mmCIF file of C-alpha atoms in Angstrom:
data_model
loop_
_atom_site.group_PDB
_atom_site.id
_atom_site.type_symbol
_atom_site.label_atom_id
_atom_site.label_comp_id
_atom_site.label_asym_id
_atom_site.label_seq_id
_atom_site.Cartn_x
_atom_site.Cartn_y
_atom_site.Cartn_z
ATOM 1 C CA MET A 1 0.089 -0.132 0.252
ATOM 2 C CA SER A 2 1.568 3.735 -0.792
ATOM 3 C CA ARG A 3 1.822 5.492 1.894
ATOM 4 C CA GLY A 4 1.519 9.099 -0.175
ATOM 5 C CA PRO A 5 -1.395 10.218 1.602
ATOM 6 C CA ALA A 6 -0.001 9.195 5.055
ATOM 7 C CA ARG A 7 2.967 11.323 4.262
ATOM 8 C CA GLU A 8 1.005 14.031 2.849
ATOM 9 C CA ASP A 9 -1.047 14.263 6.259
ATOM 10 C CA ALA A 10 1.855 14.263 8.081
ATOM 11 C CA ARG A 11 3.434 17.087 6.207
ATOM 12 C CA ARG A 12 0.493 19.376 6.741
ATOM 13 C CA ASP A 13 0.472 18.437 10.208
ATOM 14 C CA ILE A 14 3.942 19.890 10.582
ATOM 15 C CA GLU A 15 3.475 22.934 8.820
ATOM 16 C CA HIS A 16 0.250 23.976 10.859
ATOM 17 C CA VAL A 17 2.395 22.980 14.384
ATOM 18 C CA LEU A 18 4.868 24.965 12.757
ATOM 19 C CA ALA A 19 2.335 27.780 11.433
ATOM 20 C CA THR A 20 0.630 27.446 14.972
ATOM 21 C CA MET A 21 4.692 28.343 16.624
ATOM 22 C CA GLN A 22 5.052 31.440 14.196
ATOM 23 C CA GLY A 23 2.250 32.582 15.307
ATOM 24 C CA HIS A 24 2.832 32.384 19.235
ATOM 25 C CA LEU A 25 6.239 34.134 18.678
ATOM 26 C CA ASP A 26 4.591 36.844 16.697
ATOM 27 C CA ALA A 27 2.624 37.579 19.646
ATOM 28 C CA LEU A 28 5.301 37.115 22.149
ATOM 29 C CA ARG A 29 6.990 39.860 20.544
ATOM 30 C CA ALA A 30 3.697 42.010 19.777
ATOM 31 C CA HIS A 31 3.052 41.985 23.748
ATOM 32 C CA GLU A 32 6.709 42.784 24.669
ATOM 33 C CA PRO A 33 6.234 46.788 24.433
ATOM 34 C CA GLY A 34 3.617 46.733 26.274
ATOM 35 C CA VAL A 35 5.124 44.342 29.383
ATOM 36 C CA ARG A 36 8.340 47.000 28.977
ATOM 37 C CA SER A 37 5.905 49.904 29.616
ATOM 38 C CA GLY A 38 4.008 47.788 32.377
ATOM 39 C CA ALA A 39 0.714 50.205 31.563
ATOM 40 C CA ASP A 40 -1.613 47.173 31.349
ATOM 41 C CA PRO A 41 -1.264 43.801 33.240
ATOM 42 C CA GLU A 42 -3.055 42.396 30.125
ATOM 43 C CA GLU A 43 0.365 42.860 28.075
ATOM 44 C CA LEU A 44 2.024 41.016 30.658
ATOM 45 C CA HIS A 45 -0.322 37.924 30.618
ATOM 46 C CA GLN A 46 -0.952 37.142 27.138
ATOM 47 C CA MET A 47 3.380 37.617 26.908
ATOM 48 C CA ARG A 48 3.188 34.612 29.327
ATOM 49 C CA THR A 49 0.744 32.635 27.447
ATOM 50 C CA ALA A 50 2.240 33.135 24.284
ATOM 51 C CA THR A 51 5.824 31.698 26.266
ATOM 52 C CA ARG A 52 3.556 28.948 27.364
ATOM 53 C CA ARG A 53 2.258 28.304 24.082
ATOM 54 C CA LEU A 54 5.446 27.994 22.187
ATOM 55 C CA ARG A 55 6.956 25.648 24.888
ATOM 56 C CA ALA A 56 3.679 23.191 24.368
ATOM 57 C CA ASP A 57 4.496 23.593 20.877
ATOM 58 C CA LEU A 58 7.640 22.067 21.220
ATOM 59 C CA ARG A 59 6.477 19.557 23.252
ATOM 60 C CA THR A 60 4.043 18.701 20.243
ATOM 61 C CA VAL A 61 6.711 18.503 17.704
ATOM 62 C CA ARG A 62 9.682 16.447 20.614
ATOM 63 C CA GLU A 63 9.588 13.136 18.600
ATOM 64 C CA ILE A 64 10.057 14.669 14.772
ATOM 65 C CA PHE A 65 13.009 17.404 16.099
ATOM 66 C CA ASP A 66 15.998 17.262 17.414
ATOM 67 C CA PRO A 67 15.168 15.862 20.865
ATOM 68 C CA ASP A 68 18.194 18.032 22.392
ATOM 69 C CA GLU A 69 17.659 21.018 20.081
ATOM 70 C CA VAL A 70 14.016 20.472 21.444
ATOM 71 C CA ALA A 71 14.802 20.381 25.050
ATOM 72 C CA ARG A 72 16.876 22.936 25.163
ATOM 73 C CA LEU A 73 14.630 25.196 23.489
ATOM 74 C CA ARG A 74 11.845 24.252 25.719
ATOM 75 C CA GLY A 75 14.380 24.730 28.851
ATOM 76 C CA GLU A 76 15.102 28.679 27.640
ATOM 77 C CA LEU A 77 11.405 29.275 27.235
ATOM 78 C CA ARG A 78 10.844 27.850 30.974
ATOM 79 C CA TRP A 79 13.319 30.463 31.998
ATOM 80 C CA LEU A 80 11.826 33.205 30.409
ATOM 81 C CA GLY A 81 8.094 31.984 31.515
ATOM 82 C CA THR A 82 9.193 31.572 35.083
ATOM 83 C CA THR A 83 10.488 35.004 34.827
ATOM 84 C CA LEU A 84 7.165 36.780 33.420
ATOM 85 C CA GLY A 85 5.212 33.796 35.738
ATOM 86 C CA ALA A 86 6.425 35.547 39.009
ATOM 87 C CA ALA A 87 5.474 39.040 37.994
ATOM 88 C CA ARG A 88 2.123 37.543 36.681
ATOM 89 C CA ASP A 89 1.319 35.641 39.762
ATOM 90 C CA ALA A 90 2.178 38.941 41.670
ATOM 91 C CA ASP A 91 -0.752 40.396 39.846
ATOM 92 C CA VAL A 92 -3.285 37.691 40.225
ATOM 93 C CA GLN A 93 -2.995 37.923 43.975
ATOM 94 C CA ARG A 94 -3.150 41.417 44.141
ATOM 95 C CA ASP A 95 -6.346 41.721 42.054
ATOM 96 C CA TYR A 96 -8.107 38.903 44.015
ATOM 97 C CA LEU A 97 -7.472 40.633 47.785
ATOM 98 C CA ARG A 98 -8.707 43.877 45.949
ATOM 99 C CA GLY A 99 -11.714 42.135 44.805
ATOM 100 C CA LEU A 100 -12.277 40.988 48.335
ATOM 101 C CA ASP A 101 -15.849 42.362 50.383
ATOM 102 C CA GLY A 102 -17.374 41.947 54.058
ATOM 103 C CA LEU A 103 -14.278 42.308 55.632
ATOM 104 C CA THR A 104 -14.135 43.009 59.218
ATOM 105 C CA PRO A 105 -11.369 45.645 60.172
ATOM 106 C CA ALA A 106 -9.121 43.295 61.489
ATOM 107 C CA GLU A 107 -9.154 41.936 58.261
ATOM 108 C CA THR A 108 -9.183 44.961 56.566
ATOM 109 C CA VAL A 109 -5.877 45.737 58.090
ATOM 110 C CA LEU A 110 -4.614 42.040 56.971
ATOM 111 C CA ILE A 111 -5.098 42.359 53.716
ATOM 112 C CA ALA A 112 -3.692 46.157 52.911
ATOM 113 C CA ARG A 113 -0.335 44.855 54.862
ATOM 114 C CA LEU A 114 -0.463 41.770 52.433
ATOM 115 C CA LEU A 115 -1.144 44.026 49.266
ATOM 116 C CA GLN A 116 1.823 46.265 50.816
ATOM 117 C CA ALA A 117 4.008 43.257 50.549
ATOM 118 C CA LEU A 118 2.586 42.689 47.008
ATOM 119 C CA GLU A 119 3.740 45.788 45.860
ATOM 120 C CA ARG A 120 7.036 45.492 46.930
ATOM 121 C CA GLU A 121 6.917 42.239 45.113
ATOM 122 C CA ARG A 122 5.475 43.358 41.644
ATOM 123 C CA ALA A 123 8.482 46.082 41.717
ATOM 124 C CA ARG A 124 10.898 43.249 42.014
ATOM 125 C CA THR A 125 9.538 41.114 39.825
ATOM 126 C CA ARG A 126 8.852 43.782 37.106
ATOM 127 C CA VAL A 127 12.641 44.876 37.487
ATOM 128 C CA ALA A 128 13.194 41.089 36.802
ATOM 129 C CA VAL A 129 11.216 40.491 34.094
ATOM 130 C CA LEU A 130 12.998 43.698 32.572
ATOM 131 C CA ALA A 131 16.599 42.780 32.917
ATOM 132 C CA ALA A 132 15.592 39.613 31.579
ATOM 133 C CA LEU A 133 13.940 41.256 28.172
ATOM 134 C CA ASP A 134 17.365 42.881 27.939
ATOM 135 C CA THR A 135 19.695 40.288 28.517
ATOM 136 C CA PRO A 136 21.722 38.379 25.280
ATOM 137 C CA ARG A 137 20.000 35.739 26.580
ATOM 138 C CA TYR A 138 16.179 36.439 25.678
ATOM 139 C CA GLN A 139 17.456 38.132 21.733
ATOM 140 C CA ARG A 140 19.403 34.717 21.127
ATOM 141 C CA LEU A 141 15.810 32.611 21.950
ATOM 142 C CA LEU A 142 13.767 34.891 19.998
ATOM 143 C CA ARG A 143 16.097 34.352 16.617
ATOM 144 C CA GLU A 144 16.888 30.495 17.234
ATOM 145 C CA LEU A 145 13.259 30.213 17.665
ATOM 146 C CA ASP A 146 12.698 32.040 13.984
ATOM 147 C CA ALA A 147 15.546 29.890 12.866
ATOM 148 C CA ARG A 148 13.933 26.299 13.646
ATOM 149 C CA ILE A 149 10.546 27.514 12.438
ATOM 150 C CA GLN A 150 11.963 28.734 9.017
ATOM 151 C CA HIS A 151 13.946 25.603 8.999
ATOM 152 C CA PRO A 152 12.798 22.647 11.089
ATOM 153 C CA PRO A 153 15.468 20.410 12.839
ATOM 154 C CA LEU A 154 13.299 17.291 11.346
ATOM 155 C CA VAL A 155 14.507 13.654 12.269
ATOM 156 C CA THR A 156 11.595 11.986 10.669
ATOM 157 C CA GLU A 157 8.078 13.147 9.206
ATOM 158 C CA ASP A 158 6.792 9.879 10.905
ATOM 159 C CA PHE A 159 4.298 12.474 12.596
ATOM 160 C CA ALA A 160 0.027 12.649 13.299
ATOM 161 C CA LEU A 161 -1.440 15.537 15.550
ATOM 162 C CA ARG A 162 -4.322 13.665 16.041
ATOM 163 C CA ASP A 163 -1.923 10.687 18.056
ATOM 164 C CA VAL A 164 -0.206 13.651 19.688
ATOM 165 C CA ALA A 165 -3.857 14.638 21.188
ATOM 166 C CA ALA A 166 -5.265 11.037 21.919
ATOM 167 C CA ALA A 167 -1.790 10.047 24.145
ATOM 168 C CA ALA A 168 -2.548 13.761 25.982
ATOM 169 C CA PHE A 169 -5.992 12.606 26.688
ATOM 170 C CA ALA A 170 -4.871 9.379 27.775
ATOM 171 C CA ARG A 171 -2.298 10.866 30.024
ATOM 172 C CA LEU A 172 -4.831 13.256 31.622
ATOM 173 C CA ARG A 173 -7.221 10.307 32.028
ATOM 174 C CA ARG A 174 -4.733 8.181 33.791
ATOM 175 C CA ALA A 175 -3.486 11.111 36.194
ATOM 176 C CA VAL A 176 -7.215 11.468 37.087
ATOM 177 C CA GLU A 177 -7.626 7.874 37.869
ATOM 178 C CA ASP A 178 -4.664 7.929 39.845
ATOM 179 C CA LEU A 179 -6.000 10.826 42.272
ATOM 180 C CA PRO A 180 -6.737 9.863 45.986
ATOM 181 C CA GLU A 181 -10.195 9.876 47.424
ATOM 182 C CA THR A 182 -9.083 13.311 48.833
ATOM 183 C CA PRO A 183 -6.483 14.409 46.375
ATOM 184 C CA SER A 184 -3.906 17.330 47.630
ATOM 185 C CA ASP A 185 -3.243 20.341 46.279
ATOM 186 C CA ARG A 186 0.364 19.329 44.325
ATOM 187 C CA ALA A 187 -1.580 16.342 42.763
ATOM 188 C CA LEU A 188 -4.605 18.562 41.533
ATOM 189 C CA HIS A 189 -1.923 20.853 39.822
ATOM 190 C CA ALA A 190 -0.790 18.307 38.040
ATOM 191 C CA VAL A 191 -3.934 16.982 36.624
ATOM 192 C CA ARG A 192 -4.089 20.693 35.980
ATOM 193 C CA LEU A 193 -1.115 20.562 33.843
ATOM 194 C CA ALA A 194 -2.346 17.482 32.169
ATOM 195 C CA VAL A 195 -5.455 19.087 31.374
ATOM 196 C CA LYS A 196 -3.985 22.186 29.739
ATOM 197 C CA ARG A 197 -1.595 20.076 27.963
ATOM 198 C CA ALA A 198 -4.356 17.623 26.646
ATOM 199 C CA ARG A 199 -6.020 21.254 25.677
ATOM 200 C CA TYR A 200 -3.236 22.638 23.722
ATOM 201 C CA ALA A 201 -2.757 19.045 22.197
ATOM 202 C CA GLY A 202 -6.539 19.300 21.015
ATOM 203 C CA GLU A 203 -6.267 22.950 19.453
ATOM 204 C CA LEU A 204 -3.319 21.809 17.396
ATOM 205 C CA ALA A 205 -5.866 18.897 16.174
ATOM 206 C CA LEU A 206 -8.669 20.493 16.107
ATOM 207 C CA ARG A 207 -10.991 19.093 13.274
ATOM 208 C CA GLY A 208 -14.938 18.472 13.929
ATOM 209 C CA ARG A 209 -16.903 19.421 16.595
ATOM 210 C CA PRO A 210 -16.267 16.538 18.798
ATOM 211 C CA VAL A 211 -12.687 18.118 19.198
ATOM 212 C CA GLN A 212 -14.362 21.602 19.550
ATOM 213 C CA ARG A 213 -16.060 20.317 22.138
ATOM 214 C CA PHE A 214 -13.785 18.322 24.041
ATOM 215 C CA VAL A 215 -11.560 21.902 23.994
ATOM 216 C CA ASP A 216 -14.287 23.451 25.659
ATOM 217 C CA LYS A 217 -14.758 21.577 28.686
ATOM 218 C CA ALA A 218 -10.767 21.096 28.777
ATOM 219 C CA ARG A 219 -10.635 24.959 28.912
ATOM 220 C CA GLU A 220 -13.020 25.169 31.611
ATOM 221 C CA LEU A 221 -12.056 22.533 33.965
ATOM 222 C CA GLN A 222 -8.546 24.210 33.380
ATOM 223 C CA ASP A 223 -10.019 27.672 34.682
ATOM 224 C CA ILE A 224 -12.202 25.848 37.814
ATOM 225 C CA LEU A 225 -8.502 23.819 38.592
ATOM 226 C CA GLY A 226 -6.324 27.268 38.017
ATOM 227 C CA GLU A 227 -9.102 29.086 41.268
ATOM 228 C CA HIS A 228 -8.179 26.310 42.931
ATOM 229 C CA GLN A 229 -4.268 26.963 42.873
ATOM 230 C CA ASP A 230 -5.029 30.826 43.191
ATOM 231 C CA ALA A 231 -6.285 29.656 46.302
ATOM 232 C CA SER A 232 -3.519 27.352 47.808
ATOM 233 C CA ILE A 233 -0.901 30.510 46.798
ATOM 234 C CA THR A 234 -3.325 32.817 49.040
ATOM 235 C CA ALA A 235 -3.259 30.015 51.566
ATOM 236 C CA ARG A 236 0.342 30.028 51.665
ATOM 237 C CA ARG A 237 0.811 34.071 51.906
ATOM 238 C CA LEU A 238 -1.867 33.658 54.812
ATOM 239 C CA ARG A 239 0.321 31.568 56.608
ATOM 240 C CA GLY A 240 2.999 33.677 56.270
ATOM 241 C CA ALA A 241 0.865 36.244 57.474
ATOM 242 C CA PHE A 242 -0.103 34.074 60.722
ATOM 243 C CA GLY A 243 3.650 33.940 61.921
ATOM 244 C CA ARG A 244 3.821 37.743 61.854
ATOM 245 C CA ALA A 245 0.479 38.430 63.477
ATOM 246 C CA ARG A 246 0.283 40.039 66.945
ATOM 247 C CA GLY A 247 -2.397 39.895 69.018
ATOM 248 C CA ALA A 248 -5.398 37.790 69.039
ATOM 249 C CA ALA A 249 -7.738 39.828 66.717
ATOM 250 C CA ALA A 250 -5.087 39.501 64.030
ATOM 251 C CA ARG A 251 -4.495 36.106 64.363
ATOM 252 C CA ALA A 252 -8.024 35.490 64.354
ATOM 253 C CA ALA A 253 -8.470 37.716 60.820
ATOM 254 C CA VAL A 254 -6.073 35.354 59.194
ATOM 255 C CA ARG A 255 -7.858 31.988 60.863
ATOM 256 C CA ARG A 256 -11.135 33.900 58.940
ATOM 257 C CA LEU A 257 -9.367 34.336 55.893
ATOM 258 C CA LEU A 258 -7.630 30.926 55.680
ATOM 259 C CA HIS A 259 -11.185 29.333 56.244
ATOM 260 C CA ARG A 260 -12.274 31.493 53.115
ATOM 261 C CA GLN A 261 -9.595 29.611 51.219
ATOM 262 C CA ARG A 262 -10.563 25.871 52.244
ATOM 263 C CA ALA A 263 -13.807 26.964 51.418
ATOM 264 C CA ARG A 264 -12.597 28.078 48.065
ATOM 265 C CA ARG A 265 -10.327 25.036 47.458
ATOM 266 C CA ALA A 266 -13.063 22.994 48.049
ATOM 267 C CA ALA A 267 -15.765 24.516 45.853
ATOM 268 C CA ALA A 268 -13.033 24.340 42.777
ATOM 269 C CA ARG A 269 -12.245 20.747 44.016
ATOM 270 C CA ALA A 270 -16.157 19.206 43.892
ATOM 271 C CA ASP A 271 -16.760 21.832 40.869
ATOM 272 C CA PHE A 272 -13.647 19.614 39.203
ATOM 273 C CA LEU A 273 -14.610 16.346 40.320
ATOM 274 C CA ALA A 274 -18.137 16.676 39.239
ATOM 275 C CA GLN A 275 -17.568 18.130 35.669
ATOM 276 C CA TRP A 276 -14.365 15.769 34.782
ATOM 277 C CA PRO A 277 -16.472 12.916 33.381
ATOM 278 C CA LYS A 278 -18.694 15.254 30.400
ATOM 279 C CA LEU A 279 -14.971 15.984 30.263
ATOM 280 C CA GLU A 280 -13.595 12.401 29.956
ATOM 281 C CA ARG A 281 -16.730 11.571 27.611
ATOM 282 C CA ARG A 282 -15.958 14.432 25.031
ATOM 283 C CA GLY A 283 -12.329 12.896 25.136
ATOM 284 C CA ALA A 284 -13.302 9.869 24.514
ATOM 285 C CA ARG A 285 -15.731 10.854 21.827
ATOM 286 C CA ALA A 286 -12.879 13.165 20.285
ATOM 287 C CA TRP A 287 -9.701 10.426 20.444
ATOM 288 C CA ASP A 288 -10.977 6.820 21.622
#
């Protein structure tokens, strides 16, 4: 049997991934001026997202590109993403704390102190972001990504996006099946990463309504688990504040705010577990 049609499909899938990578690299560059100006936090969010998507794209093609080259570029993107992520996480925490209502006077004082600490943290992370963007390392990364997209280091053309997406969904399903009855924050964070990877792979392989329905539901569950992760980070900040609290009223305020985060995590965990069967069914229809 001729392998001509299969090879043509593989080439089309490879070209699609490369075009997607180019779009994400263009987005990274497009949001850089806004990140430098610091006027709109959304610019930082979008640049971080573009960096993450490039890492995911490279993960998708790691079997057909030079594996050492892919690992090196993903490592460089991890460096950039970690730098951007620290600044973005501070923005998210600040926005959440600013939005809290129904606070007691003691809680209001505590939140004000946490916000002051976050502003100092945001200032430090912004300095780190600007320093990273001014390094030769960052400029070299952009040039290398350009070069690899234009002249991909292919070692094989045996590639199908549908197989990649199906494998990502299978890994997600195993990760959820392995969850204990009461999963830890770390375990749910690992599942969140698996949901994200399955969603990104599904978006690359997007063909037909079943896949679109899977991608849409995966995005919803990723947001739910993102809420859980944000609550876990807030709780860690509050536990640190408890050690510095002075007086019974201040410690009681920390306990009440920690209770909010426990309730927030519990609600997100229950929501995810309730919604997971629907995502699993959609994944089965799309990939099995």
